[in-house]
Amino acid sequence: MNIGEIARRAGVSRSTVSYALSGKRPVSDETREKIQRVIDDLGYRPNASARALANGRTSTIALVFPPAGDHYTGMQLDFLGSVVEAAAAYDYDVLLSPSGVDSDRSFQRLLGERRVDGAILMEIRLQDDRVDHLLAEGFPAVCIGRTSRPESGWWVGLDHTALAAACVHHLADLGHDRVAFVNRPERLLRAGYESAHRGLDGFTKAAAERGLTVRTYNCEDDAPSGQACLERILYDDPDTTALVTLNEAALGGLYRGLAHAGRHVPRDFSVTGVVATRWAETVTPQLTAADVPAAQMGRLAVELLVERLDHPDAPPRHQLLAPPISLRASTGPAVPHPPGDKRGIPDVDSTA
């Protein structure tokens, strides 16, 4: 079934059917209804490729997402789901492109063949080849995150600097003066992932302001690594009474490590950080945290991209979010350990 057959049965020209489907030119209500009856009777669905050729749109956007490791974290999956759901509300499909740098064949194919109308980029780095490439090509794109030069781009970001600092101030207000920071994996820090760098910057500056004794750690995105990291924290400084984390995937392991060390949360040890709400509410006790609004950020990214597609000459727009800390049950007043208290200190190989 094609437009020609619909035109024959409706007694109109092919161009009239095309105009009725695309809305490019006005068609009388009577003619439109006649064409629609034929379409309904035949169960016709326009071919997406043909429609794209006709109006220059594919009705598809790309979500360019280089996996940060061997698996997606819960926060990343929340972003994926929110983008797909928001795009559907605008009648856009989403093509997932797990590609990263401008030499990647998949990424080049996505751009060169114009398979999509625009792109949303995740896991942004401070110096990001993908963003530079899209900007040079004039290709419509929105980032979830900020590069080191955010003023010229379209993006939705989370203020990791301010949020990590807020966590530090919360702990300092509770009397904690020896605090650890659990960041994302070291390879992501080396690669320039902006959330890891800006979170670390916010933590260290706020800790200096409050005169805290701190140590910083990189941790892989899984629970076993979280437990090993916690053991290292207590080995390095047994008097540590609190931690801030950006690594939600390691959160369960951090809690498990504290339990194995005999540290009760929050009586003996306080935990806070920047994580997605559903992860904060999954652990026991529930995590006091700056909740990442993943669904809101995905929706805003889609809205900005649709705006950019509909208004190509619009100036760049962006939104920086800084949600307040949600007070739950994982933080409490600092309780100093008695001198010489070696309770729960793991035997960690210093050469590890």
PDB file of N, CA and C in Angstrom, residues 251 255 265-266 271 277-289 326-331:
ATOM      1  N   LEU A 251      27.802   2.248  46.568  1.00  0.00           N
ATOM      2  CA  LEU A 251      27.196   2.595  47.845  1.00  0.00           C
ATOM      3  C   LEU A 251      26.903   1.375  48.713  1.00  0.00           C
ATOM      4  N   TYR A 255      28.461   0.541  52.575  1.00  0.00           N
ATOM      5  CA  TYR A 255      27.660   0.183  53.744  1.00  0.00           C
ATOM      6  C   TYR A 255      28.091  -1.176  54.296  1.00  0.00           C
ATOM      7  N   VAL A 265      25.908   2.945  61.254  1.00  0.00           N
ATOM      8  CA  VAL A 265      25.496   4.180  60.573  1.00  0.00           C
ATOM      9  C   VAL A 265      24.112   4.575  61.100  1.00  0.00           C
ATOM     10  N   PRO A 266      23.960   5.795  61.677  1.00  0.00           N
ATOM     11  CA  PRO A 266      24.915   6.905  61.732  1.00  0.00           C
ATOM     12  C   PRO A 266      25.566   7.085  63.103  1.00  0.00           C
ATOM     13  N   VAL A 271      27.352   8.867  56.455  1.00  0.00           N
ATOM     14  CA  VAL A 271      27.549   8.716  55.009  1.00  0.00           C
ATOM     15  C   VAL A 271      26.596   9.660  54.295  1.00  0.00           C
ATOM     16  N   THR A 277      17.800   9.364  43.698  1.00  0.00           N
ATOM     17  CA  THR A 277      16.879   9.166  44.820  1.00  0.00           C
ATOM     18  C   THR A 277      16.626   7.696  45.104  1.00  0.00           C
ATOM     19  N   ARG A 278      16.388   6.926  44.059  1.00  0.00           N
ATOM     20  CA  ARG A 278      16.006   5.530  44.307  1.00  0.00           C
ATOM     21  C   ARG A 278      17.147   4.734  44.943  1.00  0.00           C
ATOM     22  N   TRP A 279      18.401   5.161  44.698  1.00  0.00           N
ATOM     23  CA  TRP A 279      19.525   4.501  45.352  1.00  0.00           C
ATOM     24  C   TRP A 279      19.646   4.958  46.797  1.00  0.00           C
ATOM     25  N   ALA A 280      19.396   6.230  47.022  1.00  0.00           N
ATOM     26  CA  ALA A 280      19.466   6.756  48.385  1.00  0.00           C
ATOM     27  C   ALA A 280      18.432   6.093  49.281  1.00  0.00           C
ATOM     28  N   GLU A 281      17.279   5.737  48.699  1.00  0.00           N
ATOM     29  CA  GLU A 281      16.197   5.155  49.492  1.00  0.00           C
ATOM     30  C   GLU A 281      16.242   3.637  49.528  1.00  0.00           C
ATOM     31  N   THR A 282      17.180   3.037  48.806  1.00  0.00           N
ATOM     32  CA  THR A 282      17.296   1.578  48.780  1.00  0.00           C
ATOM     33  C   THR A 282      18.136   1.063  49.944  1.00  0.00           C
ATOM     34  N   VAL A 283      19.180   1.807  50.327  1.00  0.00           N
ATOM     35  CA  VAL A 283      20.073   1.351  51.391  1.00  0.00           C
ATOM     36  C   VAL A 283      19.419   1.574  52.757  1.00  0.00           C
ATOM     37  N   THR A 284      19.939   0.854  53.749  1.00  0.00           N
ATOM     38  CA  THR A 284      19.458   0.988  55.123  1.00  0.00           C
ATOM     39  C   THR A 284      20.645   1.277  56.047  1.00  0.00           C
ATOM     40  N   PRO A 285      20.587   2.402  56.789  1.00  0.00           N
ATOM     41  CA  PRO A 285      19.537   3.424  56.765  1.00  0.00           C
ATOM     42  C   PRO A 285      19.589   4.260  55.480  1.00  0.00           C
ATOM     43  N   GLN A 286      18.443   4.840  55.148  1.00  0.00           N
ATOM     44  CA  GLN A 286      18.371   5.616  53.917  1.00  0.00           C
ATOM     45  C   GLN A 286      19.376   6.767  53.938  1.00  0.00           C
ATOM     46  N   LEU A 287      19.904   7.052  52.752  1.00  0.00           N
ATOM     47  CA  LEU A 287      21.036   7.966  52.631  1.00  0.00           C
ATOM     48  C   LEU A 287      20.609   9.428  52.614  1.00  0.00           C
ATOM     49  N   THR A 288      21.197  10.209  53.508  1.00  0.00           N
ATOM     50  CA  THR A 288      21.105  11.666  53.410  1.00  0.00           C
ATOM     51  C   THR A 288      21.948  12.088  52.208  1.00  0.00           C
ATOM     52  N   ALA A 289      21.313  12.732  51.224  1.00  0.00           N
ATOM     53  CA  ALA A 289      22.025  12.966  49.966  1.00  0.00           C
ATOM     54  C   ALA A 289      21.439  14.133  49.196  1.00  0.00           C
ATOM     55  N   SER A 326      18.616  16.109  50.811  1.00  0.00           N
ATOM     56  CA  SER A 326      17.462  15.469  51.461  1.00  0.00           C
ATOM     57  C   SER A 326      17.951  14.792  52.735  1.00  0.00           C
ATOM     58  N   LEU A 327      17.479  15.269  53.866  1.00  0.00           N
ATOM     59  CA  LEU A 327      17.903  14.715  55.154  1.00  0.00           C
ATOM     60  C   LEU A 327      17.147  13.415  55.420  1.00  0.00           C
ATOM     61  N   ARG A 328      17.934  12.316  55.498  1.00  0.00           N
ATOM     62  CA  ARG A 328      17.322  11.022  55.784  1.00  0.00           C
ATOM     63  C   ARG A 328      17.941  10.486  57.080  1.00  0.00           C
ATOM     64  N   ALA A 329      18.523   9.300  57.039  1.00  0.00           N
ATOM     65  CA  ALA A 329      18.922   8.680  58.312  1.00  0.00           C
ATOM     66  C   ALA A 329      20.375   8.259  58.389  1.00  0.00           C
ATOM     67  N   SER A 330      21.210   8.685  57.441  1.00  0.00           N
ATOM     68  CA  SER A 330      22.587   8.158  57.404  1.00  0.00           C
ATOM     69  C   SER A 330      23.620   9.095  58.007  1.00  0.00           C
ATOM     70  N   THR A 331      23.222  10.249  58.510  1.00  0.00           N
ATOM     71  CA  THR A 331      24.170  11.177  59.113  1.00  0.00           C
ATOM     72  C   THR A 331      23.730  11.550  60.521  1.00  0.00           C
TER      73      THR A 331
END
